Short mmCIF file of C-alpha atoms in Angstrom, two decimals:
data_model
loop_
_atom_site.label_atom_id
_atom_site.label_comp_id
_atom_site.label_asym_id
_atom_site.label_seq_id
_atom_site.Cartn_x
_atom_site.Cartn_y
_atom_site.Cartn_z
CA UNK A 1 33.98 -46.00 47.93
CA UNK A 2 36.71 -44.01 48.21
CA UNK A 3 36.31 -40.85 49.53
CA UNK A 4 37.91 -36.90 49.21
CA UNK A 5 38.22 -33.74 49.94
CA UNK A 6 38.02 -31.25 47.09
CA UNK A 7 38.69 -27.45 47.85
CA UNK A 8 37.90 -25.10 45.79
CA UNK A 9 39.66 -22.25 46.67
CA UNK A 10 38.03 -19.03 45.32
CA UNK A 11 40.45 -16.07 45.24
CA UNK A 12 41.22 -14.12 48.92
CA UNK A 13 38.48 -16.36 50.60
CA UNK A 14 40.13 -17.84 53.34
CA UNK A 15 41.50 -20.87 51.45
CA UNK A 16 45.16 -20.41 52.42
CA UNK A 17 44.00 -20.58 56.24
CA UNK A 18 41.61 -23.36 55.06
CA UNK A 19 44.11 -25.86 53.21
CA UNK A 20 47.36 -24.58 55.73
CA UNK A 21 44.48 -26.38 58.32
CA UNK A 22 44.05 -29.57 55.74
CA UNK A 23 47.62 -30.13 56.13
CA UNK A 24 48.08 -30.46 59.59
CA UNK A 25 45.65 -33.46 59.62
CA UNK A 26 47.04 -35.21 57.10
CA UNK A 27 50.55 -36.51 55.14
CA UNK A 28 52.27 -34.14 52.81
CA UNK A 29 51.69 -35.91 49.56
CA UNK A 30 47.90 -36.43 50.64
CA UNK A 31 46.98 -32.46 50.09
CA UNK A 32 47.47 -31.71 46.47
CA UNK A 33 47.05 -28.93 44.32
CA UNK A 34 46.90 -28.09 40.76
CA UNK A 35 45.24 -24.98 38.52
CA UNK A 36 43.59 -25.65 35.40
CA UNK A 37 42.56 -24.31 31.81
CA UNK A 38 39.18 -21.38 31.73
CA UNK A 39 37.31 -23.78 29.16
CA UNK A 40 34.71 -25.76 30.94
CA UNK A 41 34.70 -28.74 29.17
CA UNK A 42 38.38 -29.13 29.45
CA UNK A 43 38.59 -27.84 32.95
CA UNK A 44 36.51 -30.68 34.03
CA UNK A 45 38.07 -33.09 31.63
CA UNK A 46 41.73 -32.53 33.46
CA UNK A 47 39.97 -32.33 37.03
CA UNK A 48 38.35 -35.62 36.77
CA UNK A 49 42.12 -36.71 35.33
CA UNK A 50 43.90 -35.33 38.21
CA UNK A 51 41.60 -36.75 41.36
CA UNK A 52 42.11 -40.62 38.89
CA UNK A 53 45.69 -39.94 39.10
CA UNK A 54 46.18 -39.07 42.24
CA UNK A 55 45.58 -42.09 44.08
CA UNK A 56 47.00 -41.57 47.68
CA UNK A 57 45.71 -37.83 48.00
CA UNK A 58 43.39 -37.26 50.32
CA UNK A 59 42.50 -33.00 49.81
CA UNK A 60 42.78 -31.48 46.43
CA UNK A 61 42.71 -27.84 46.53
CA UNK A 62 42.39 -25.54 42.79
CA UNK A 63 41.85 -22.02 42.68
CA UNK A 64 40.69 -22.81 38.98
CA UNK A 65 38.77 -25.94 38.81
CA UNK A 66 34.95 -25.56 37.69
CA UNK A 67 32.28 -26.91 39.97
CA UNK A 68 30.43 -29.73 39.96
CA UNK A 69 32.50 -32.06 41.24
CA UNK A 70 33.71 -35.05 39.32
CA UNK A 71 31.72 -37.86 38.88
CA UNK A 72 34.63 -40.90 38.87
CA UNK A 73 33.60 -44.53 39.55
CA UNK A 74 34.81 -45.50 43.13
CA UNK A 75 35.25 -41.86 44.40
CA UNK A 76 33.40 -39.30 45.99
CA UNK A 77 34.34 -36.00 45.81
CA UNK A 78 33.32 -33.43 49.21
CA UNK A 79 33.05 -29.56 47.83
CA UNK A 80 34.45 -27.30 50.09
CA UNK A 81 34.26 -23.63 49.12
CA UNK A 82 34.05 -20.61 51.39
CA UNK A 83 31.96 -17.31 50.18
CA UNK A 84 33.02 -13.29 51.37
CA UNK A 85 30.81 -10.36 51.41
CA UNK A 86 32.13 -8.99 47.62
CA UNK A 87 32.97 -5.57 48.49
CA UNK A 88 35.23 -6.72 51.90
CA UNK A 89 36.91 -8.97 49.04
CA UNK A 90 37.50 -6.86 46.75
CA UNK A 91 39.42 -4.58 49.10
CA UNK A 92 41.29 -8.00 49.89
CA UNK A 93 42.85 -8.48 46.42
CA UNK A 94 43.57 -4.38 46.07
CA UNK A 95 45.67 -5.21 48.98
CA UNK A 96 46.97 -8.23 48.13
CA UNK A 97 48.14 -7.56 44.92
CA UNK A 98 49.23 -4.36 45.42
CA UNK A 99 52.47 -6.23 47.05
CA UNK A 100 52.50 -8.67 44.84
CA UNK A 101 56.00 -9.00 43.16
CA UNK A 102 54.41 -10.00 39.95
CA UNK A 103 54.17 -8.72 36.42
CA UNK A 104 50.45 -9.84 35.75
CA UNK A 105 47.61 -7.52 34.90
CA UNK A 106 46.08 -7.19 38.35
CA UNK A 107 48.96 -6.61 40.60
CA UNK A 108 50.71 -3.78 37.88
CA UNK A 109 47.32 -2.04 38.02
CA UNK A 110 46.99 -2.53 41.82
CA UNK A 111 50.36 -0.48 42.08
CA UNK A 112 49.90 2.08 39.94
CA UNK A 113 46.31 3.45 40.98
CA UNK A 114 44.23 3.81 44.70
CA UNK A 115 41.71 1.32 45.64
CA UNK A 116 38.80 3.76 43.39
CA UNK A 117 41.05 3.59 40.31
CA UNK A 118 41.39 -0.45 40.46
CA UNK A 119 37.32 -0.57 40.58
CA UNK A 120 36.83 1.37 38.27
CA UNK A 121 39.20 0.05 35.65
CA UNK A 122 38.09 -3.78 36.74
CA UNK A 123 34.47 -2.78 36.45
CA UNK A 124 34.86 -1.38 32.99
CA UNK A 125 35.84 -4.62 31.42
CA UNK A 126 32.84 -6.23 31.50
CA UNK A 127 33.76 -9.69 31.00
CA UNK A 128 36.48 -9.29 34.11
CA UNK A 129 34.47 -10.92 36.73
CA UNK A 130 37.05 -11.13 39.64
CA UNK A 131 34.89 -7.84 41.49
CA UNK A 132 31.64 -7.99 39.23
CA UNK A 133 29.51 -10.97 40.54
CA UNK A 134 32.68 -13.20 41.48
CA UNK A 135 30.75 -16.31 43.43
CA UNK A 136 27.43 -15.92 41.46
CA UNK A 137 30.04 -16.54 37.96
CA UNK A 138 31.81 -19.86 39.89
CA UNK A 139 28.54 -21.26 41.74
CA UNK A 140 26.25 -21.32 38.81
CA UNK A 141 28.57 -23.63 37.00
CA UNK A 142 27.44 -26.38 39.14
CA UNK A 143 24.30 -26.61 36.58
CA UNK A 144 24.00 -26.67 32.85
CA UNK A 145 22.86 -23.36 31.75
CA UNK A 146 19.01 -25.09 30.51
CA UNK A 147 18.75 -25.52 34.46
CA UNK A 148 18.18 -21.65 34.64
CA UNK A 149 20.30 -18.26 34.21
CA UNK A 150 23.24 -17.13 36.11
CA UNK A 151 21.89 -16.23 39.00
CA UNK A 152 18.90 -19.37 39.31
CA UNK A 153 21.45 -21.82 39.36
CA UNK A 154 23.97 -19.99 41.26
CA UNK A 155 21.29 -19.61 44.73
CA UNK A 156 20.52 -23.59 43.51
CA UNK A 157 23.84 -24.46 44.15
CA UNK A 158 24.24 -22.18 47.52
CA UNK A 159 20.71 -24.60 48.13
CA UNK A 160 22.41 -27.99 47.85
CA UNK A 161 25.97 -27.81 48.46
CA UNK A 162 26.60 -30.10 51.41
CA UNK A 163 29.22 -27.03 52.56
CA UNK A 164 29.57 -23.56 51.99
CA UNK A 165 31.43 -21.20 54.88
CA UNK A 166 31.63 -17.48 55.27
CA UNK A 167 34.66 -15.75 55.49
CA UNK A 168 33.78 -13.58 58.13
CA UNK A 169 32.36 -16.00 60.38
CA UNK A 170 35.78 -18.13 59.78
CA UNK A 171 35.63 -19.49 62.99
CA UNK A 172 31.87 -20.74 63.24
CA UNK A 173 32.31 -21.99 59.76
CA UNK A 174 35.41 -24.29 60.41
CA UNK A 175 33.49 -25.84 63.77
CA UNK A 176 30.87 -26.96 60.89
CA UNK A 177 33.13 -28.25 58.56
CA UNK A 178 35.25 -30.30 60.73
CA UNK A 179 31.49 -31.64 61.95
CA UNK A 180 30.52 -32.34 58.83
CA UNK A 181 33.37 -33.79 57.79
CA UNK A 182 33.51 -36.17 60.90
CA UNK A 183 30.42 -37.89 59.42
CA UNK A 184 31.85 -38.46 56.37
CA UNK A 185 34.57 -40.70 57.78
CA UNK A 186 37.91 -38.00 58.49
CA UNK A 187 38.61 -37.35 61.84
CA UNK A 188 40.06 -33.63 61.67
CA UNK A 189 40.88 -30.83 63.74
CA UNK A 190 40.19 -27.87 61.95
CA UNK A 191 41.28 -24.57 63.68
CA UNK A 192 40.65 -21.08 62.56
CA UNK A 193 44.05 -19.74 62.10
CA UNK A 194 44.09 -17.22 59.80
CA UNK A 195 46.97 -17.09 57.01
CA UNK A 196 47.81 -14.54 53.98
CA UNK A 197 45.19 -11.94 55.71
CA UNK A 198 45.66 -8.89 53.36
CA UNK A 199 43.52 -6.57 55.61
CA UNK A 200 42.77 -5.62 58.91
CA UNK A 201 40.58 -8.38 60.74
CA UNK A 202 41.06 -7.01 63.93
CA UNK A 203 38.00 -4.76 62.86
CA UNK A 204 34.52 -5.92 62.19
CA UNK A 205 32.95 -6.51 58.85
CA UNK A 206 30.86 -3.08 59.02
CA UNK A 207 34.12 -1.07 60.31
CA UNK A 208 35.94 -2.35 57.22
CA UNK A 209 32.82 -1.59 54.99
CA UNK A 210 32.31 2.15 56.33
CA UNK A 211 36.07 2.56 55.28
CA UNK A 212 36.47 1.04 52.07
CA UNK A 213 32.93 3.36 51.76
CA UNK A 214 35.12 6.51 53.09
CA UNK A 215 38.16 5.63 50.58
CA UNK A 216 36.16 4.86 47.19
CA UNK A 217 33.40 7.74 47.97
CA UNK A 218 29.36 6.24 48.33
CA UNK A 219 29.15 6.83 44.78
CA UNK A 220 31.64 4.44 43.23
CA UNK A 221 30.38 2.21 46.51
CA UNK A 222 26.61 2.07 45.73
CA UNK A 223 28.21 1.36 41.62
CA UNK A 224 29.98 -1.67 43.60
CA UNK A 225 27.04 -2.66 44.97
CA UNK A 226 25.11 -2.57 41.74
CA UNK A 227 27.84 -4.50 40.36
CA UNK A 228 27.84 -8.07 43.06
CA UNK A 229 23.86 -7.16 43.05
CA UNK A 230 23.41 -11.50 43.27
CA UNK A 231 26.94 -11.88 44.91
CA UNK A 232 25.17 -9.83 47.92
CA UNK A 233 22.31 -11.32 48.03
CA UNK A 234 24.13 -14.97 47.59
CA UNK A 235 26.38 -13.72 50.68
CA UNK A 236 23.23 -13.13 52.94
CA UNK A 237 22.09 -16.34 52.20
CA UNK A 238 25.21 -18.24 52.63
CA UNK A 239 25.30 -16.68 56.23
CA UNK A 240 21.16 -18.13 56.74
CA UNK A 241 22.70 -21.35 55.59
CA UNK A 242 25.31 -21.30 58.43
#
């Protein structure tokens, strides 16, 4: 059975740190990546494609690849993915794509409005669901929707994935992985380096909270709140799990 490493790298989550650490354990052409189409059925279709193709990789890392993991004969796939309390992300991707050189719809919005207008404008589209419910969206795919509604099978995935780390507990959560990866046959060294931080780490989670709170004002927060309702509560659990 041959066996890999399949990241899925969810958007300002750590994954940049994450896969920069992938590659110092292994080859160059061994760490792959490769984004893929929104439709599920075809999303899969080209993931299962890619991990057949790629014969000599070892990690395969998508920011856009749809959980569960491919079922190929011979292989098994090992889900990596990495949750963040939603409201420190969100003030992540404000910042990130605020000095992003790019033409796209998130980064021209990020430059021309504050943190408040962003949230606002994100949370009125209602099928935008990069600050509304983010990981609750992207875990509950791991099911077919007769398992149970969004947020059943998103806390049954959280359940039964073999790994799931927290953002802000980088460093405990990359002394599990590199144990739980050890008894699945690689031998890594997994550091926690941090790369492409957008904010402040330096302060704790609650500092960075009270000032996003500060910036947006507590009622656009608590709308925030209302907003990742099952990302929060899918964010306390991840951090039991640890």
């Amino acid at each position: 059975m041959r066996k890999v490493i399949f990241h899925y790298h969810f958007f300002k989550n750590a994954g940049t740190s994450l896969d920069s650490e992938f590659k110092k354990n292994i080859s160059k052409k061994q760490w792959v990546t490769q984004e893929f189409p929104g439709a599920i059925e075809s999303n899969r279709a080209q993931v299962a494609d890619w991990v057949t193709r790629e014969k000599n990789a070892i990690v395969f890392s998508s920011h856009t690849a749809h959980l569960p993991v491919p079922k190929i004969e011979g292989v098994q796939c090992l889900p990596v993915l990495f949750i963040r309390h939603p409201v420190d992300r969100i003030a992540s991707i404000y910042t990130f794509e605020r000095k992003q050189g790019t033409d796209n719809f998130g980064a021209v919005l990020a430059r021309n409005t504050s943190l408040a207008g962003y949230i606002e404008c994100r949370l009125a589209l209602v099928r935008d669901r990069l600050c509304r419910d983010f990981h609750a969206h992207r875990l509950c795919l791991n099911y077919h929707p007769i398992e149970g509604d969004e947020q059943v099978r998103a806390h049954k995935a959280l359940a039964e994935l073999p790994f799931v780390g927290v953002v802000d507990r980088f460093d405990e959560s990359m002394e599990k992985l590199e144990s739980w990866l050890r008894t699945e046959g690689f031998a890594m060294q997994l550091k926690a380096v941090r790369k492409n931080v957008s904010r402040n780490l330096d302060e704790s989670l609650d500092e960075r909270l009270a000032q996003i709170k500060s910036e947006i004002g507590a009622k656009l927060y608590r709308q925030l709140l209302d907003a990742n309702a099952e990302d929060m509560e899918l964010y306390r659990r991840a951090c039991e799990k640890l």
